[in-house]
Amino acid sequence: MEDKSQITDAEWEVMRVVWTLHQATSKDIIEVLRSKKNWKQATAKTLIGRLVQKGLLETEQDGKRYLYTAAVDETESVKMLEQRLFDRICNKEVGKTIASMISESTLSHNDIELLEETLNRKKSEAVEEVKCNCVPGQCQCKGHHH
Amino acid sequence: MEDKSQITDAEWEVMRVVWTLHQATSKDIIEVLRSKKNWKQATAKTLIGRLVQKGLLETEQDGKRYLYTAAVDETESVKMLEQRLFDRICNKEVGKTIASMISESTLSHNDIELLEETLNRKKSEAVEEVKCNCVPGQCQCKGHHH
DNA sequence: ATTTAACGTTTACAATTGTAAACTAACATT
DNA sequence: AATGTTAGTTTACAATTGTAAACGTTAAAT
C-alpha cells in the first residue's frame, strides 16, 4: 500500500511499450519512442529511470543490461485513470458521461454486444437513484437556492 | 484556437464551484474549498488567479470585487478529460474499457435505460472492426513476433 | 591492450503544480 | 480621520514533469 504514484503522460508512453512487449530492453523502448514521439534516447532513459524508482518497472539483469517488466498491470492502471476521471464529476453524472463516451467512440458490433451484455448484467444491481457525493457548491444536486 | 491548456486537479476544484454557481465570488470559492479541501484562502486565490490567466475563468467587475464565470463549458471539459483517457489506450480497447466502467459504476435504472438507448442509436454506425491507432510496440495489434 | 559502442546513472534546467504568506488598494467602521 | 476588513496581486518555494546532455562502466571489436 505504498503506491499512489501517478503515471504521467510521458511515463505512460514507456509503460505501454513494456506492457506490449512484456519484457523490453531500453533499446526497444528508445526505438519505439523515437519513432512515435521523436524523443532523444536520453529522454527515454530518464523516464525509464524514473519508472524504476517509482517501482512501476522492474528490472531483471540480463548480462550487462536490464530487461524491464511492468510492476503494475495495464488494466489496473487504466482503471485508475478512469477513477481519476470520475473523481472529477458528481456520481449522478457518471451514467451520462459514459453515454457520451459511447456516442463519441468508434465501436464494433462486438463492442456493442459486449456493452449490451454488461448492461444487462448491471441491471440486477441498478439503484433507484444514484447518490450525489459532492460537497455543496460543487454540483447542482444540493440545492443552493440561486 | 489558443486554448490547449489542461485543467489541473486543483484548478478543477475551483472550476466545479464556478460551474455550479454559474457566477461565483472568490468568497464563495474559498468557502467551498476550505470545507472540502481544507485549503487556506490564499490557495484558492492563487488558483483563481491562474485560471483567469489561462483564460478559463472570466471576470466581471462588481463594485470592488469580481464575479467569476467559467469561460469553458463543464461538459466540454469533461469530454476533454475523456479524450485524454482514450488517448492512452488503443482504439480497439475502447469498447472493453467502457464496459469496465459500466461494471464498476453505480448506475440507476434511468442511467441504464439511457445507455441502452445510446447503444441502440450507436448500432447503425457500428463498424466491423475498430482500427488500431497505435505505433508498433505500443499495443498488441500489430504483430511484433515476440 | 586499446578503442569503441552500449547501457545505466548523474546532472541540468525550465515549466507546471500544489500550497501558501505577504503586500496593496479600496471600503467600511469607529 | 484612523483603522480594520476585503479582495485582488505579488512573491515564495518545494515537488513533479518534460526534455535532454554528460558521465562512467562494462563488454565487444580491432
mmCIF file with all atom_site columns, N, CA and C (backbone and C1' of nucleotides) in Angstrom, chain C residues 12-25:
data_model
loop_
_atom_site.group_PDB
_atom_site.id
_atom_site.type_symbol
_atom_site.label_atom_id
_atom_site.label_alt_id
_atom_site.label_comp_id
_atom_site.label_asym_id
_atom_site.label_entity_id
_atom_site.label_seq_id
_atom_site.pdbx_PDB_ins_code
_atom_site.Cartn_x
_atom_site.Cartn_y
_atom_site.Cartn_z
_atom_site.occupancy
_atom_site.B_iso_or_equiv
_atom_site.pdbx_formal_charge
_atom_site.auth_seq_id
_atom_site.auth_comp_id
_atom_site.auth_asym_id
_atom_site.auth_atom_id
_atom_site.pdbx_PDB_model_num
ATOM 1  P P     . DA C 1 12 ? 24.676 19.807 -12.236 1.00 0.00 ? 12 DA C P     1
ATOM 2  O "O5'" . DA C 1 12 ? 23.532 19.877 -13.346 1.00 0.00 ? 12 DA C "O5'" 1
ATOM 3  C "C5'" . DA C 1 12 ? 23.872 19.632 -14.695 1.00 0.00 ? 12 DA C "C5'" 1
ATOM 4  C "C4'" . DA C 1 12 ? 22.908 20.381 -15.603 1.00 0.00 ? 12 DA C "C4'" 1
ATOM 5  C "C3'" . DA C 1 12 ? 22.236 21.576 -14.944 1.00 0.00 ? 12 DA C "C3'" 1
ATOM 6  O "O3'" . DA C 1 12 ? 22.187 22.619 -15.888 1.00 0.00 ? 12 DA C "O3'" 1
ATOM 7  C "C1'" . DA C 1 12 ? 20.597 20.067 -15.726 1.00 0.00 ? 12 DA C "C1'" 1
ATOM 8  P P     . DC C 1 13 ? 21.857 24.121 -15.440 1.00 0.00 ? 13 DC C P     1
ATOM 9  O "O5'" . DC C 1 13 ? 20.878 24.663 -16.575 1.00 0.00 ? 13 DC C "O5'" 1
ATOM 10 C "C5'" . DC C 1 13 ? 20.257 23.764 -17.484 1.00 0.00 ? 13 DC C "C5'" 1
ATOM 11 C "C4'" . DC C 1 13 ? 18.766 24.030 -17.556 1.00 0.00 ? 13 DC C "C4'" 1
ATOM 12 C "C3'" . DC C 1 13 ? 18.258 25.042 -16.513 1.00 0.00 ? 13 DC C "C3'" 1
ATOM 13 O "O3'" . DC C 1 13 ? 17.258 25.822 -17.129 1.00 0.00 ? 13 DC C "O3'" 1
ATOM 14 C "C1'" . DC C 1 13 ? 17.062 23.073 -16.317 1.00 0.00 ? 13 DC C "C1'" 1
ATOM 15 P P     . DA C 1 14 ? 16.850 27.279 -16.583 1.00 0.00 ? 14 DA C P     1
ATOM 16 O "O5'" . DA C 1 14 ? 15.664 27.708 -17.553 1.00 0.00 ? 14 DA C "O5'" 1
ATOM 17 C "C5'" . DA C 1 14 ? 15.500 27.094 -18.826 1.00 0.00 ? 14 DA C "C5'" 1
ATOM 18 C "C4'" . DA C 1 14 ? 14.077 26.568 -18.975 1.00 0.00 ? 14 DA C "C4'" 1
ATOM 19 C "C3'" . DA C 1 14 ? 13.001 27.504 -18.398 1.00 0.00 ? 14 DA C "C3'" 1
ATOM 20 O "O3'" . DA C 1 14 ? 11.906 27.504 -19.306 1.00 0.00 ? 14 DA C "O3'" 1
ATOM 21 C "C1'" . DA C 1 14 ? 12.786 25.368 -17.419 1.00 0.00 ? 14 DA C "C1'" 1
ATOM 22 P P     . DA C 1 15 ? 10.653 28.473 -19.077 1.00 0.00 ? 15 DA C P     1
ATOM 23 O "O5'" . DA C 1 15 ? 9.499  27.423 -18.760 1.00 0.00 ? 15 DA C "O5'" 1
ATOM 24 C "C5'" . DA C 1 15 ? 9.265  26.334 -19.651 1.00 0.00 ? 15 DA C "C5'" 1
ATOM 25 C "C4'" . DA C 1 15 ? 8.095  25.530 -19.113 1.00 0.00 ? 15 DA C "C4'" 1
ATOM 26 C "C3'" . DA C 1 15 ? 6.944  26.371 -18.590 1.00 0.00 ? 15 DA C "C3'" 1
ATOM 27 O "O3'" . DA C 1 15 ? 5.752  25.750 -19.055 1.00 0.00 ? 15 DA C "O3'" 1
ATOM 28 C "C1'" . DA C 1 15 ? 7.730  24.923 -16.873 1.00 0.00 ? 15 DA C "C1'" 1
ATOM 29 P P     . DT C 1 16 ? 4.316  26.312 -18.625 1.00 0.00 ? 16 DT C P     1
ATOM 30 O "O5'" . DT C 1 16 ? 3.932  25.308 -17.434 1.00 0.00 ? 16 DT C "O5'" 1
ATOM 31 C "C5'" . DT C 1 16 ? 4.065  23.910 -17.681 1.00 0.00 ? 16 DT C "C5'" 1
ATOM 32 C "C4'" . DT C 1 16 ? 3.574  23.144 -16.486 1.00 0.00 ? 16 DT C "C4'" 1
ATOM 33 C "C3'" . DT C 1 16 ? 2.270  23.648 -15.867 1.00 0.00 ? 16 DT C "C3'" 1
ATOM 34 O "O3'" . DT C 1 16 ? 1.470  22.486 -15.712 1.00 0.00 ? 16 DT C "O3'" 1
ATOM 35 C "C1'" . DT C 1 16 ? 3.922  23.439 -14.199 1.00 0.00 ? 16 DT C "C1'" 1
ATOM 36 P P     . DT C 1 17 ? -0.046 22.541 -15.251 1.00 0.00 ? 17 DT C P     1
ATOM 37 O "O5'" . DT C 1 17 ? 0.056  22.262 -13.684 1.00 0.00 ? 17 DT C "O5'" 1
ATOM 38 C "C5'" . DT C 1 17 ? 0.739  21.119 -13.244 1.00 0.00 ? 17 DT C "C5'" 1
ATOM 39 C "C4'" . DT C 1 17 ? 0.787  21.030 -11.740 1.00 0.00 ? 17 DT C "C4'" 1
ATOM 40 C "C3'" . DT C 1 17 ? -0.427 21.571 -10.964 1.00 0.00 ? 17 DT C "C3'" 1
ATOM 41 O "O3'" . DT C 1 17 ? -0.946 20.489 -10.203 1.00 0.00 ? 17 DT C "O3'" 1
ATOM 42 C "C1'" . DT C 1 17 ? 1.592  22.335 -9.991  1.00 0.00 ? 17 DT C "C1'" 1
ATOM 43 P P     . DG C 1 18 ? -2.261 20.799 -9.243  1.00 0.00 ? 18 DG C P     1
ATOM 44 O "O5'" . DG C 1 18 ? -1.584 21.006 -7.808  1.00 0.00 ? 18 DG C "O5'" 1
ATOM 45 C "C5'" . DG C 1 18 ? -0.829 19.946 -7.238  1.00 0.00 ? 18 DG C "C5'" 1
ATOM 46 C "C4'" . DG C 1 18 ? -0.371 20.341 -5.844  1.00 0.00 ? 18 DG C "C4'" 1
ATOM 47 C "C3'" . DG C 1 18 ? -1.473 20.889 -4.931  1.00 0.00 ? 18 DG C "C3'" 1
ATOM 48 O "O3'" . DG C 1 18 ? -1.265 20.325 -3.632  1.00 0.00 ? 18 DG C "O3'" 1
ATOM 49 C "C1'" . DG C 1 18 ? 0.288  22.467 -5.098  1.00 0.00 ? 18 DG C "C1'" 1
ATOM 50 P P     . DT C 1 19 ? -2.427 20.402 -2.539  1.00 0.00 ? 19 DT C P     1
ATOM 51 O "O5'" . DT C 1 19 ? -1.871 21.446 -1.480  1.00 0.00 ? 19 DT C "O5'" 1
ATOM 52 C "C5'" . DT C 1 19 ? -0.728 22.110 -1.757  1.00 0.00 ? 19 DT C "C5'" 1
ATOM 53 C "C4'" . DT C 1 19 ? -0.242 23.094 -0.738  1.00 0.00 ? 19 DT C "C4'" 1
ATOM 54 C "C3'" . DT C 1 19 ? -1.296 23.989 -0.068  1.00 0.00 ? 19 DT C "C3'" 1
ATOM 55 O "O3'" . DT C 1 19 ? -1.130 23.991 1.344   1.00 0.00 ? 19 DT C "O3'" 1
ATOM 56 C "C1'" . DT C 1 19 ? 0.359  25.301 -1.227  1.00 0.00 ? 19 DT C "C1'" 1
ATOM 57 P P     . DA C 1 20 ? -2.148 24.857 2.240   1.00 0.00 ? 20 DA C P     1
ATOM 58 O "O5'" . DA C 1 20 ? -1.500 26.317 2.237   1.00 0.00 ? 20 DA C "O5'" 1
ATOM 59 C "C5'" . DA C 1 20 ? -0.159 26.418 2.738   1.00 0.00 ? 20 DA C "C5'" 1
ATOM 60 C "C4'" . DA C 1 20 ? 0.429  27.777 2.475   1.00 0.00 ? 20 DA C "C4'" 1
ATOM 61 C "C3'" . DA C 1 20 ? -0.413 28.933 3.039   1.00 0.00 ? 20 DA C "C3'" 1
ATOM 62 O "O3'" . DA C 1 20 ? 0.328  29.583 4.050   1.00 0.00 ? 20 DA C "O3'" 1
ATOM 63 C "C1'" . DA C 1 20 ? 0.542  29.475 0.940   1.00 0.00 ? 20 DA C "C1'" 1
ATOM 64 P P     . DA C 1 21 ? -0.337 30.457 5.107   1.00 0.00 ? 21 DA C P     1
ATOM 65 O "O5'" . DA C 1 21 ? 0.727  31.643 5.162   1.00 0.00 ? 21 DA C "O5'" 1
ATOM 66 C "C5'" . DA C 1 21 ? 2.107  31.305 5.179   1.00 0.00 ? 21 DA C "C5'" 1
ATOM 67 C "C4'" . DA C 1 21 ? 2.923  32.476 4.661   1.00 0.00 ? 21 DA C "C4'" 1
ATOM 68 C "C3'" . DA C 1 21 ? 2.587  33.807 5.345   1.00 0.00 ? 21 DA C "C3'" 1
ATOM 69 O "O3'" . DA C 1 21 ? 3.793  34.543 5.539   1.00 0.00 ? 21 DA C "O3'" 1
ATOM 70 C "C1'" . DA C 1 21 ? 2.293  34.021 3.013   1.00 0.00 ? 21 DA C "C1'" 1
ATOM 71 P P     . DA C 1 22 ? 3.719  35.913 6.355   1.00 0.00 ? 22 DA C P     1
ATOM 72 O "O5'" . DA C 1 22 ? 3.819  37.014 5.203   1.00 0.00 ? 22 DA C "O5'" 1
ATOM 73 C "C5'" . DA C 1 22 ? 4.940  36.958 4.325   1.00 0.00 ? 22 DA C "C5'" 1
ATOM 74 C "C4'" . DA C 1 22 ? 4.831  38.082 3.299   1.00 0.00 ? 22 DA C "C4'" 1
ATOM 75 C "C3'" . DA C 1 22 ? 4.497  39.448 3.906   1.00 0.00 ? 22 DA C "C3'" 1
ATOM 76 O "O3'" . DA C 1 22 ? 5.296  40.413 3.236   1.00 0.00 ? 22 DA C "O3'" 1
ATOM 77 C "C1'" . DA C 1 22 ? 2.908  38.899 2.236   1.00 0.00 ? 22 DA C "C1'" 1
ATOM 78 P P     . DC C 1 23 ? 5.269  41.961 3.660   1.00 0.00 ? 23 DC C P     1
ATOM 79 O "O5'" . DC C 1 23 ? 4.418  42.615 2.477   1.00 0.00 ? 23 DC C "O5'" 1
ATOM 80 C "C5'" . DC C 1 23 ? 4.828  42.339 1.141   1.00 0.00 ? 23 DC C "C5'" 1
ATOM 81 C "C4'" . DC C 1 23 ? 3.850  42.967 0.174   1.00 0.00 ? 23 DC C "C4'" 1
ATOM 82 C "C3'" . DC C 1 23 ? 3.427  44.394 0.556   1.00 0.00 ? 23 DC C "C3'" 1
ATOM 83 O "O3'" . DC C 1 23 ? 3.584  45.208 -0.587  1.00 0.00 ? 23 DC C "O3'" 1
ATOM 84 C "C1'" . DC C 1 23 ? 1.524  43.062 0.137   1.00 0.00 ? 23 DC C "C1'" 1
ATOM 85 P P     . DT C 1 24 ? 3.435  46.837 -0.448  1.00 0.00 ? 24 DT C P     1
ATOM 86 O "O5'" . DT C 1 24 ? 2.044  47.113 -1.165  1.00 0.00 ? 24 DT C "O5'" 1
ATOM 87 C "C5'" . DT C 1 24 ? 1.760  46.489 -2.418  1.00 0.00 ? 24 DT C "C5'" 1
ATOM 88 C "C4'" . DT C 1 24 ? 0.347  46.831 -2.829  1.00 0.00 ? 24 DT C "C4'" 1
ATOM 89 C "C3'" . DT C 1 24 ? -0.114 48.218 -2.394  1.00 0.00 ? 24 DT C "C3'" 1
ATOM 90 O "O3'" . DT C 1 24 ? -0.916 48.742 -3.436  1.00 0.00 ? 24 DT C "O3'" 1
ATOM 91 C "C1'" . DT C 1 24 ? -1.618 46.632 -1.590  1.00 0.00 ? 24 DT C "C1'" 1
ATOM 92 P P     . DA C 1 25 ? -1.002 50.339 -3.654  1.00 0.00 ? 25 DA C P     1
ATOM 93 O "O5'" . DA C 1 25 ? -2.496 50.525 -4.162  1.00 0.00 ? 25 DA C "O5'" 1
ATOM 94 C "C5'" . DA C 1 25 ? -3.060 49.534 -5.026  1.00 0.00 ? 25 DA C "C5'" 1
ATOM 95 C "C4'" . DA C 1 25 ? -4.531 49.396 -4.722  1.00 0.00 ? 25 DA C "C4'" 1
ATOM 96 C "C3'" . DA C 1 25 ? -5.221 50.715 -4.378  1.00 0.00 ? 25 DA C "C3'" 1
ATOM 97 O "O3'" . DA C 1 25 ? -6.467 50.719 -5.046  1.00 0.00 ? 25 DA C "O3'" 1
ATOM 98 C "C1'" . DA C 1 25 ? -5.613 49.159 -2.658  1.00 0.00 ? 25 DA C "C1'" 1
#
